[in-house]
Tab-separated table of C-alpha atoms and ligand atoms in Angstrom:
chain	number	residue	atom	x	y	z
A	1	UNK	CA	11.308	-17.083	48.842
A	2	UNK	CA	13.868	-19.791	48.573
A	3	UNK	CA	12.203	-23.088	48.309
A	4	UNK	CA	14.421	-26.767	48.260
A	5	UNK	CA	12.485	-29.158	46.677
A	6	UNK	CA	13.055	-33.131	47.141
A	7	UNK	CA	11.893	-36.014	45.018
A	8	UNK	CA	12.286	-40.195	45.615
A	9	UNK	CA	9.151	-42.071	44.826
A	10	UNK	CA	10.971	-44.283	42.867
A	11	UNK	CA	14.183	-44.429	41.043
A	12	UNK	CA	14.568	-41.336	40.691
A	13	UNK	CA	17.052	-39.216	43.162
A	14	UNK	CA	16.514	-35.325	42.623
A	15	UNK	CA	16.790	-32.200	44.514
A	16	UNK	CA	15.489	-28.832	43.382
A	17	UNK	CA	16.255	-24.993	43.762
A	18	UNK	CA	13.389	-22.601	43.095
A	19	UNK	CA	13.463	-18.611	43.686
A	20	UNK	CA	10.524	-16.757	43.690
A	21	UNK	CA	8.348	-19.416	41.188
A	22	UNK	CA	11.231	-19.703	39.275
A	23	UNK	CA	13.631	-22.781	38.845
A	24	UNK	CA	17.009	-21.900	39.632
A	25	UNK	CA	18.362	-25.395	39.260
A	26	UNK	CA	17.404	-29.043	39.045
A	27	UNK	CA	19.582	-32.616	39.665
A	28	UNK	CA	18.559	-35.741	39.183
A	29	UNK	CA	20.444	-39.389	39.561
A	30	UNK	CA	18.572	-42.102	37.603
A	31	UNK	CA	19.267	-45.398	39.082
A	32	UNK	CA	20.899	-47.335	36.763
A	33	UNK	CA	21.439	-50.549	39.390
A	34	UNK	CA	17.913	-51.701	37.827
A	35	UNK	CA	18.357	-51.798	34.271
A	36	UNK	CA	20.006	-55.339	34.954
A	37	UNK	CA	16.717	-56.508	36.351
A	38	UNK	CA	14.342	-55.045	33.435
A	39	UNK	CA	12.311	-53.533	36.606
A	40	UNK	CA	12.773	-51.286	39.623
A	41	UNK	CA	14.026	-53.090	43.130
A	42	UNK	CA	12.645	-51.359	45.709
A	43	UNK	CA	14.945	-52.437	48.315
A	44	UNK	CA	17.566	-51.290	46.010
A	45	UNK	CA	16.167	-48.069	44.978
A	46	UNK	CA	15.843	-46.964	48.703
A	47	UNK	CA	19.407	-48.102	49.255
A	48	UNK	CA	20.518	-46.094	46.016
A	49	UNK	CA	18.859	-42.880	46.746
A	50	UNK	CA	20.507	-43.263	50.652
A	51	UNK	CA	23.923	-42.414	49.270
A	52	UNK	CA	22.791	-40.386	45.884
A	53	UNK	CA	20.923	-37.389	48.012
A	54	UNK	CA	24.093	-35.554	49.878
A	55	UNK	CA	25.823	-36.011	46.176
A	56	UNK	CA	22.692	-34.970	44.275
A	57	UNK	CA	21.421	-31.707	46.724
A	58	UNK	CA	25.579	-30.556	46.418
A	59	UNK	CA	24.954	-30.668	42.449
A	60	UNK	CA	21.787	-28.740	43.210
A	61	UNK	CA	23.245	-25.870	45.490
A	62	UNK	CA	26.036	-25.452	43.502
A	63	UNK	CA	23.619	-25.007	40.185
A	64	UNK	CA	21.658	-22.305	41.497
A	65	UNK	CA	24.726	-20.374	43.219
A	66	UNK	CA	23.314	-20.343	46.521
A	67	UNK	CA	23.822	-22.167	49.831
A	68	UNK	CA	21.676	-24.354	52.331
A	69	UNK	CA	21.394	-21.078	55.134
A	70	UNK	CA	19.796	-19.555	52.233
A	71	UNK	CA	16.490	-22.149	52.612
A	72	UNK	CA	13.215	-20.478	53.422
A	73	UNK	CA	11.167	-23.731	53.111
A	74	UNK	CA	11.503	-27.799	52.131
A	75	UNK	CA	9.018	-29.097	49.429
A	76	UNK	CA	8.999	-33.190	49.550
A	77	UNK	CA	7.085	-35.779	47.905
A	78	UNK	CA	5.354	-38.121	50.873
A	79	UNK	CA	3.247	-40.516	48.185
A	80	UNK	CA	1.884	-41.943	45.853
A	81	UNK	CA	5.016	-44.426	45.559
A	82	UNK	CA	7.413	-46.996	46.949
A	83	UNK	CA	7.553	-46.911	50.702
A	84	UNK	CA	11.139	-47.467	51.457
A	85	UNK	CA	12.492	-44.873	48.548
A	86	UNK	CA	9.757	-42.486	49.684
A	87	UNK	CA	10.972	-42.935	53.785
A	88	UNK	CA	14.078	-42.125	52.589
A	89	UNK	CA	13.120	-38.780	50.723
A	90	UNK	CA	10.776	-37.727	53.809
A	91	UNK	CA	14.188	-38.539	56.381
A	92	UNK	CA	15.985	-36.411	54.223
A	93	UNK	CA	14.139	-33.494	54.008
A	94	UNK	CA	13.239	-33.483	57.412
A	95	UNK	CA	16.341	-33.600	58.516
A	96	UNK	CA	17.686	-30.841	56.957
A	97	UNK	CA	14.586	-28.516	57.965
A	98	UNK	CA	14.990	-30.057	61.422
A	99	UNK	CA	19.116	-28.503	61.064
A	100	UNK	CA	17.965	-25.345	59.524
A	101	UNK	CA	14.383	-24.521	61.349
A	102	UNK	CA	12.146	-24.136	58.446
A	103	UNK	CA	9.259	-25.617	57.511
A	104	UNK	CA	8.274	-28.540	55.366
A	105	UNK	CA	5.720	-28.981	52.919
A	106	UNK	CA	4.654	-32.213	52.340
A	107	UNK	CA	3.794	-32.476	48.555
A	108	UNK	CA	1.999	-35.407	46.492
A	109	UNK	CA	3.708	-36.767	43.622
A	110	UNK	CA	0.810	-36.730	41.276
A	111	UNK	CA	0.050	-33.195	42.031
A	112	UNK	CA	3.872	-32.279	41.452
A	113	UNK	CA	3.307	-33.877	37.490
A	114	UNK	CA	0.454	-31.497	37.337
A	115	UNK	CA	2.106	-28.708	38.760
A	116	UNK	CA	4.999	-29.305	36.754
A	117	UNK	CA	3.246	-27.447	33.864
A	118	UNK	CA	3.188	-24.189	35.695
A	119	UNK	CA	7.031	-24.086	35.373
A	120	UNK	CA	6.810	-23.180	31.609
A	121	UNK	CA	3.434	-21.820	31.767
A	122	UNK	CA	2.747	-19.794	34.591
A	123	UNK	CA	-0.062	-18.350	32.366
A	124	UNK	CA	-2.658	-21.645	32.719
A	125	UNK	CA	-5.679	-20.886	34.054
A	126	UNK	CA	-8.352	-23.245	35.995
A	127	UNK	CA	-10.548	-24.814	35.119
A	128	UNK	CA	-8.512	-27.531	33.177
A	129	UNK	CA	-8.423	-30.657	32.138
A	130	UNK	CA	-5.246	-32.937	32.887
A	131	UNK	CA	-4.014	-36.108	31.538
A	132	UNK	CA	-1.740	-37.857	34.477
A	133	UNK	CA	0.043	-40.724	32.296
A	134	UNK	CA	3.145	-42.031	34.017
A	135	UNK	CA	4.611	-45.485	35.094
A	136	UNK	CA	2.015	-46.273	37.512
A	137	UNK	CA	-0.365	-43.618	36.433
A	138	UNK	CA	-3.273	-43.408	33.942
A	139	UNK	CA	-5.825	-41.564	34.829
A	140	UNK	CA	-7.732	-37.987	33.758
A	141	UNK	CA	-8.235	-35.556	35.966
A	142	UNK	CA	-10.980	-31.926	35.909
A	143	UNK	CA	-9.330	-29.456	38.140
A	144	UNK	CA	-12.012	-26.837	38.269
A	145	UNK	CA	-9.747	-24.812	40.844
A	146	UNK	CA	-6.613	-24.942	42.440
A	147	UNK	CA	-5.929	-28.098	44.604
A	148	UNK	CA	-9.481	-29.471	43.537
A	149	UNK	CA	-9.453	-32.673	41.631
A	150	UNK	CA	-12.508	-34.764	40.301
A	151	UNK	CA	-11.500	-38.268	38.596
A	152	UNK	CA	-12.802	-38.555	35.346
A	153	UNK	CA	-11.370	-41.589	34.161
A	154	UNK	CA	-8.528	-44.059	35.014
A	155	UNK	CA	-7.073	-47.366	33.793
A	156	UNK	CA	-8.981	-50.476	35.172
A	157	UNK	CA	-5.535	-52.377	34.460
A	158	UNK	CA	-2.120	-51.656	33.671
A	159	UNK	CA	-0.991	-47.778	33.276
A	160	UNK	CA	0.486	-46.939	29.766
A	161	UNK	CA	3.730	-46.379	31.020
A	162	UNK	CA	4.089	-49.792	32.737
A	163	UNK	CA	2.278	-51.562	29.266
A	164	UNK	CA	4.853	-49.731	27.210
A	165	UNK	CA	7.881	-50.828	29.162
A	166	UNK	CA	6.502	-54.595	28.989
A	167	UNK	CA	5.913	-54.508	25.525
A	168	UNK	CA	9.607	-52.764	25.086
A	169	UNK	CA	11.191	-55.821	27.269
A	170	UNK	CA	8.827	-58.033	24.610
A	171	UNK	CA	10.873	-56.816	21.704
A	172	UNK	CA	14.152	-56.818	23.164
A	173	UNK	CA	14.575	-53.159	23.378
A	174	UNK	CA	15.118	-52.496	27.041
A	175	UNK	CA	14.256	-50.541	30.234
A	176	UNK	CA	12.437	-48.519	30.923
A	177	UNK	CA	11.057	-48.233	27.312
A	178	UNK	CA	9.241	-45.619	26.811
A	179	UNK	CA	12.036	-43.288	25.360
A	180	UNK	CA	13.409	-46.303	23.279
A	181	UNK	CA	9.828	-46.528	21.440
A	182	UNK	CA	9.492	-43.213	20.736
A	183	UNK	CA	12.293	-43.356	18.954
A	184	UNK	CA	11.776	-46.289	17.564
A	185	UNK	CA	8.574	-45.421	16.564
A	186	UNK	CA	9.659	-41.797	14.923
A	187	UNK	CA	11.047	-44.290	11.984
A	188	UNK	CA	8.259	-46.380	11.407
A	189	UNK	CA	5.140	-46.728	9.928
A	190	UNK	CA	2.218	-46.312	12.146
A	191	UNK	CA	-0.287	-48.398	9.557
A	192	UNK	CA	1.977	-51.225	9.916
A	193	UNK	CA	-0.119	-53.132	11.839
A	194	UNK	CA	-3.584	-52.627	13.801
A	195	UNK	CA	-3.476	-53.185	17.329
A	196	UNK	CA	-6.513	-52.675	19.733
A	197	UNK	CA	-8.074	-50.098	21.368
A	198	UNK	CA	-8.852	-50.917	24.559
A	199	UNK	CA	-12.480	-49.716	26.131
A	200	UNK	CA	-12.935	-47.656	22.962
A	201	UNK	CA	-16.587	-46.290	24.124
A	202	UNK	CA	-15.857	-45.332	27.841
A	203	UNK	CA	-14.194	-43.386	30.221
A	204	UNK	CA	-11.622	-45.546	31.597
A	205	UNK	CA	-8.165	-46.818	30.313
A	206	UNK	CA	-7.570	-50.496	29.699
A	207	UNK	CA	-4.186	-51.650	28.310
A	208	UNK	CA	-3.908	-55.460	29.206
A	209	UNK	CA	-5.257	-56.440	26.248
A	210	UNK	CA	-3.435	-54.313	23.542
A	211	UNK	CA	-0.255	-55.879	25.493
A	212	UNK	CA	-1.427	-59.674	25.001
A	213	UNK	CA	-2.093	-58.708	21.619
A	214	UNK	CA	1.327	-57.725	21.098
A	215	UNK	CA	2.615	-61.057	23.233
A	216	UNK	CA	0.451	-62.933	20.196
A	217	UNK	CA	1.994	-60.771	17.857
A	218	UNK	CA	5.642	-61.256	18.686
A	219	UNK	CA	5.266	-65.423	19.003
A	220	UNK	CA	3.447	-65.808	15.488
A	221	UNK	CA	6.048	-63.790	13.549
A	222	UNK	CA	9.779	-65.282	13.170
A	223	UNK	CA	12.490	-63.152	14.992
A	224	UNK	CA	13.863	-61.994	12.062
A	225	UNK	CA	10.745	-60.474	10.881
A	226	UNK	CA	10.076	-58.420	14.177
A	227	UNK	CA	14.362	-57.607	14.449
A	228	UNK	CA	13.549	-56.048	11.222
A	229	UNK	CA	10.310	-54.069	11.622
A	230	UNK	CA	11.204	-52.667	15.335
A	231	UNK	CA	10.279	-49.399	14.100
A	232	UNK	CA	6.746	-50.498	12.456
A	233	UNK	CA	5.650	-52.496	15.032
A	234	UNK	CA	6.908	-49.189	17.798
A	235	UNK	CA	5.026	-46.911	15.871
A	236	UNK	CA	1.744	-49.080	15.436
A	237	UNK	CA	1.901	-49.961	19.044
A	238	UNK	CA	2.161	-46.415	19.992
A	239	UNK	CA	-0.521	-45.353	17.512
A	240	UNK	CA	-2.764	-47.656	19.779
A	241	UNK	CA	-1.824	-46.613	23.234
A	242	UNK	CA	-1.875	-42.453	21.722
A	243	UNK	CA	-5.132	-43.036	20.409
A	244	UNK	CA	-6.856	-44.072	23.227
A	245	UNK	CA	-4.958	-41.857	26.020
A	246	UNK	CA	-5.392	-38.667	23.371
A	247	UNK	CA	-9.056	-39.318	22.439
A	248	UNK	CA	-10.531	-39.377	25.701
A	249	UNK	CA	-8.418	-36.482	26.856
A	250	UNK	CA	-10.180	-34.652	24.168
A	251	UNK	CA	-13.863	-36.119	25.127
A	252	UNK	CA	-13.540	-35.302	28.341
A	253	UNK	CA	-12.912	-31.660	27.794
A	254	UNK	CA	-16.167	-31.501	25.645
A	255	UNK	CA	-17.766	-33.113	28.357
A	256	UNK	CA	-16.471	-30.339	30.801
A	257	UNK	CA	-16.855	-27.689	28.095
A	258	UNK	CA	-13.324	-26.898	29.532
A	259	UNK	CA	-11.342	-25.011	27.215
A	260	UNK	CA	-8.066	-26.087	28.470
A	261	UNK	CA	-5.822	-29.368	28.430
A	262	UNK	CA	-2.877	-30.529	30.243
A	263	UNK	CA	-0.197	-33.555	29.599
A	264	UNK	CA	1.507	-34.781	32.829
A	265	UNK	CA	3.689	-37.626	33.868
A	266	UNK	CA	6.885	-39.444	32.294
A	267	UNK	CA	4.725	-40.836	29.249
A	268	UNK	CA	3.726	-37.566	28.804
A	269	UNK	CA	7.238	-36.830	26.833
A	270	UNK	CA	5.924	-38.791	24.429
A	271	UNK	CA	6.249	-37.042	20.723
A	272	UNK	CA	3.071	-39.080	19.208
A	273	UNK	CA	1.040	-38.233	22.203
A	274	UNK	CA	1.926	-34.609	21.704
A	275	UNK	CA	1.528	-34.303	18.004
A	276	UNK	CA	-2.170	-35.940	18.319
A	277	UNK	CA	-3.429	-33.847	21.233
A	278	UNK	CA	-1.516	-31.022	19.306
A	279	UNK	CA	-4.009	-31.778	16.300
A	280	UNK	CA	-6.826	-32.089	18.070
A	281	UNK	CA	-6.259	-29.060	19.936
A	282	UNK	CA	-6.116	-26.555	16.581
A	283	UNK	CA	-9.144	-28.438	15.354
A	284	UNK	CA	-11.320	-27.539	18.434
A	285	UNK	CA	-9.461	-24.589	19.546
A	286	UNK	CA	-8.511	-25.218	22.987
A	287	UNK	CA	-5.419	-24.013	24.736
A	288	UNK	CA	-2.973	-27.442	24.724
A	289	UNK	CA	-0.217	-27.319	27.422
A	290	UNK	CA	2.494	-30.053	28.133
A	291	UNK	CA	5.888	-29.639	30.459
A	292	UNK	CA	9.847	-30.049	28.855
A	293	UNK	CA	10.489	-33.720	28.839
A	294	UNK	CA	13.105	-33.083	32.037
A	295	UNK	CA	9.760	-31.789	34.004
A	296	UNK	CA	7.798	-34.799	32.562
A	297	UNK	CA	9.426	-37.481	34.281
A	298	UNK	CA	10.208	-37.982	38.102
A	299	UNK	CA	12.308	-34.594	39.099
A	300	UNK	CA	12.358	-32.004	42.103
A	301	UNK	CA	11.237	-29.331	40.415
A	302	UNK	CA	7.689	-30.235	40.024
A	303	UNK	CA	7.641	-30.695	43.937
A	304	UNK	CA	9.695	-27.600	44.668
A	305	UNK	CA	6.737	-25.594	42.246
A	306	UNK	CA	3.840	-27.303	44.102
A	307	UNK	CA	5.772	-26.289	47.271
A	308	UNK	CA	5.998	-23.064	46.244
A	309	UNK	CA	1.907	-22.620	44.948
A	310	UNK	CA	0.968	-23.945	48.350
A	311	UNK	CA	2.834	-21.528	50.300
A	312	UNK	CA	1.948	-18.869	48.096
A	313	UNK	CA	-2.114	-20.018	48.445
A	314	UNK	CA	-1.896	-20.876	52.392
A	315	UNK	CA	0.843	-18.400	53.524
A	316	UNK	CA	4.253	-19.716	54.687
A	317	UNK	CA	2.974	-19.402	58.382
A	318	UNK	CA	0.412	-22.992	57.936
A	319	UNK	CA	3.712	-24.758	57.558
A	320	UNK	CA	5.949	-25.786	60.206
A	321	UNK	CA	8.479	-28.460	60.861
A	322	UNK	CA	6.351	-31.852	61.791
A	323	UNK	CA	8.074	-34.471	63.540
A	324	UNK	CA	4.771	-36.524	62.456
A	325	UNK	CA	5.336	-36.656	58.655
A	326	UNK	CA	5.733	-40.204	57.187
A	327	UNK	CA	5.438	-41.652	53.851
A	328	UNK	CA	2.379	-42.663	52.228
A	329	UNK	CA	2.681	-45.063	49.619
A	330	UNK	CA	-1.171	-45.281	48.283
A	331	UNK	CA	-1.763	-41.499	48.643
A	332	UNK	CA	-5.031	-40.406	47.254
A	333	UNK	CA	-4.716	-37.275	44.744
A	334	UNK	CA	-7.690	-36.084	46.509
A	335	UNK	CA	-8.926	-37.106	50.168
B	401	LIG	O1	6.467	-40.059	35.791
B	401	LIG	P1	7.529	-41.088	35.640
B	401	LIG	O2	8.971	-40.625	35.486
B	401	LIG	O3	7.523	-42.104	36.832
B	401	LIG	C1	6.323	-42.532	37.437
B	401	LIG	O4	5.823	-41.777	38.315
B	401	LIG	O5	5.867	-43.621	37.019
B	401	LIG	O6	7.107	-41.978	34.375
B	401	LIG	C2	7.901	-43.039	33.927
B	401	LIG	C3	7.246	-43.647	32.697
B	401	LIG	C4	7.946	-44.926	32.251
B	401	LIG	O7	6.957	-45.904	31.997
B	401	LIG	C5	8.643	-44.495	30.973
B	401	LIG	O8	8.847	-45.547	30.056
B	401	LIG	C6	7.672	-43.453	30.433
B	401	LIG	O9	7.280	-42.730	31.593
B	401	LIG	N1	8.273	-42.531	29.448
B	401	LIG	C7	7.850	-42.415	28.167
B	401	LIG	C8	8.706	-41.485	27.538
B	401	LIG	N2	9.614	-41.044	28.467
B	401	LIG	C9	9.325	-41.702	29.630
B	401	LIG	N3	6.848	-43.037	27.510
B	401	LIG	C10	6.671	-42.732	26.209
B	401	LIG	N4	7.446	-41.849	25.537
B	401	LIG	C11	8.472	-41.205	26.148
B	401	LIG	N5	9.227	-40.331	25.458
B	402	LIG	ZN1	6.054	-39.843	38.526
């Protein structure tokens, strides 16, 4: 079972080959056109990934050593994300099953993150508990069984991704920031500074305020003094936003009495995020599971996996080629 997976949500232009649950290869184009603008252009982004998908599903083919004809099935992402990238993505890949009479499964993008972990691990077992943590994402997820999500908690504000970008832009250090402040922050000294902890005694996520804080922060102190603790103010920034994504992560699994934890989404690359959960996860013995940083952030291979688990759950038959498919930019995890 060949299956061609397809990912555009946002800036990200990637096509995936995957044999049998196995990843044969993976491409992916990051923008670049939006560093310029310290954000992502949508109009842009849907423009960019246009002319990056015939260059970026060649790279793909030619990776794995096989050819289009050899295409049993299409995975694509239809939503959560930006509507014109997204159209784009859904055009593509149902064009090309439309060309080569397969069918097309239409996969969402939150579910590829989870799914993502299966790549490495195709040992996890359900139930688990999952942490989606991403650029638009913050929320954490009990997935008693396969395809069955209940919402534990989510951010009432700002996801950490998008709060660590801002606060990366703050301090001069660029975008999209969160691999620039883990860096950063792998220098520094985490008890630098004490930043908030936002919503400390409940389930949900709030990271407006830690941000503000930091906006205080940066305006009291002369620029010389923040130019030359980047790293200390990084690492105590991160200690903040770790602490509160990796302690709730861990109550919720004692609330569950789930056994099993998960890390997905871009932020979930993050080596302070790892190393708490990591901690946490010897103390109370629970099985601690996170993807590669390639399969953290937007790629094809998550989708092509999900893809994949569907048609091996559902049979390839409940898939066909549907001339109905359209992008759905506020798509639900679970309907
Ligand atoms: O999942 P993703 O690629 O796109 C969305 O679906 O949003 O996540 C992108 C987010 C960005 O906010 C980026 O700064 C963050 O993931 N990110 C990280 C790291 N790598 C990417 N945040 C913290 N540490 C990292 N190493
Ligand atoms: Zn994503």
């Amino acid at each position: 079972m060949i299956v061609l997976g397809i990912e555009s949500s946002c800036d990200d232009t990637s096509v995936s080959v995957l044999k049998d649950g196995h990843i044969l290869s993976v491409a992916v184009n990051t923008q670049l056109e939006h560093i310029q603008f310290g954000g992502v252009i949508p109009e842009i982004a849907s423009r960019a990934h246009l002319k990056n998908f015939p260059e970026v599903l060649e790279k793909a083919l030619s990776d794995s050593g096989l050819i289009l004809n050899d295409v049993d099935a299409i995975g694509v992402t239809y939503g959560p994300g930006l509507v014109g990238p997204l159209l784009v993505g859904v055009n593509f890949a149902k064009g090309l099953a439309y060309s080569l009479k397969v069918p097309v499964v239409p996969v969402n993008h939150i579910e590829g993150h989870i799914f993502a972990n299966f790549i490495d691990h195709p040992e996890i077992e359900y139930p688990f508990i999952v942490l989606v943590v991403s650029g638009g994402h913050t929320e954490i997820v009990f997935v008693p069984e396969s395809e069955k999500y209940e919402l534990c908690g989510k951010t009432r504000d700002d996801a950490a991704g998008e709060c660590i970008d801002k606060v990366s832009k703050m301090l001069g250090l660029g975008f999209p920031g969160g691999r620039i402040m883990d860096e950063y922050a792998k220098s520094g000294n985490k008890d630098f500074e004490f930043f908030p902890r936002g919503m400390k005694n409940s389930h949900d996520f709030s990271f407006s305020g830690l941000k503000t804080s930091l906006k205080y922060y940066i305006d009291k102190h002369d620029k010389e003094f923040i130019k030359s603790n980047l790293n200390n103010i990084a690492a105590s920034f991160m200690d903040s936003v770790t602490d509160s994504l990796a302690d709730k992560l861990i109550r919720a699994a004692k609330k569950h009495n789930c056994r099993t934890v998960l890390l997905a989404g871009g932020v979930s690359a993050n080596s302070m995020l790892r190393e708490k959960i990591t901690a946490q996860s010897v103390k109370k013995g629970l099985k601690f599971f996170y993807p590669q940083p390639k399969y953290c952030t937007d790629n094809a291979a998550m989708i092509a996996m999900s893809a994949f688990k569907k048609i091996q759950k559902y049979g390839i038959e409940k898939f066909s080629f549907d001339s109905e498919l359209d992008a759905v930019p506020f798509l639900p995890l679970s309907e």
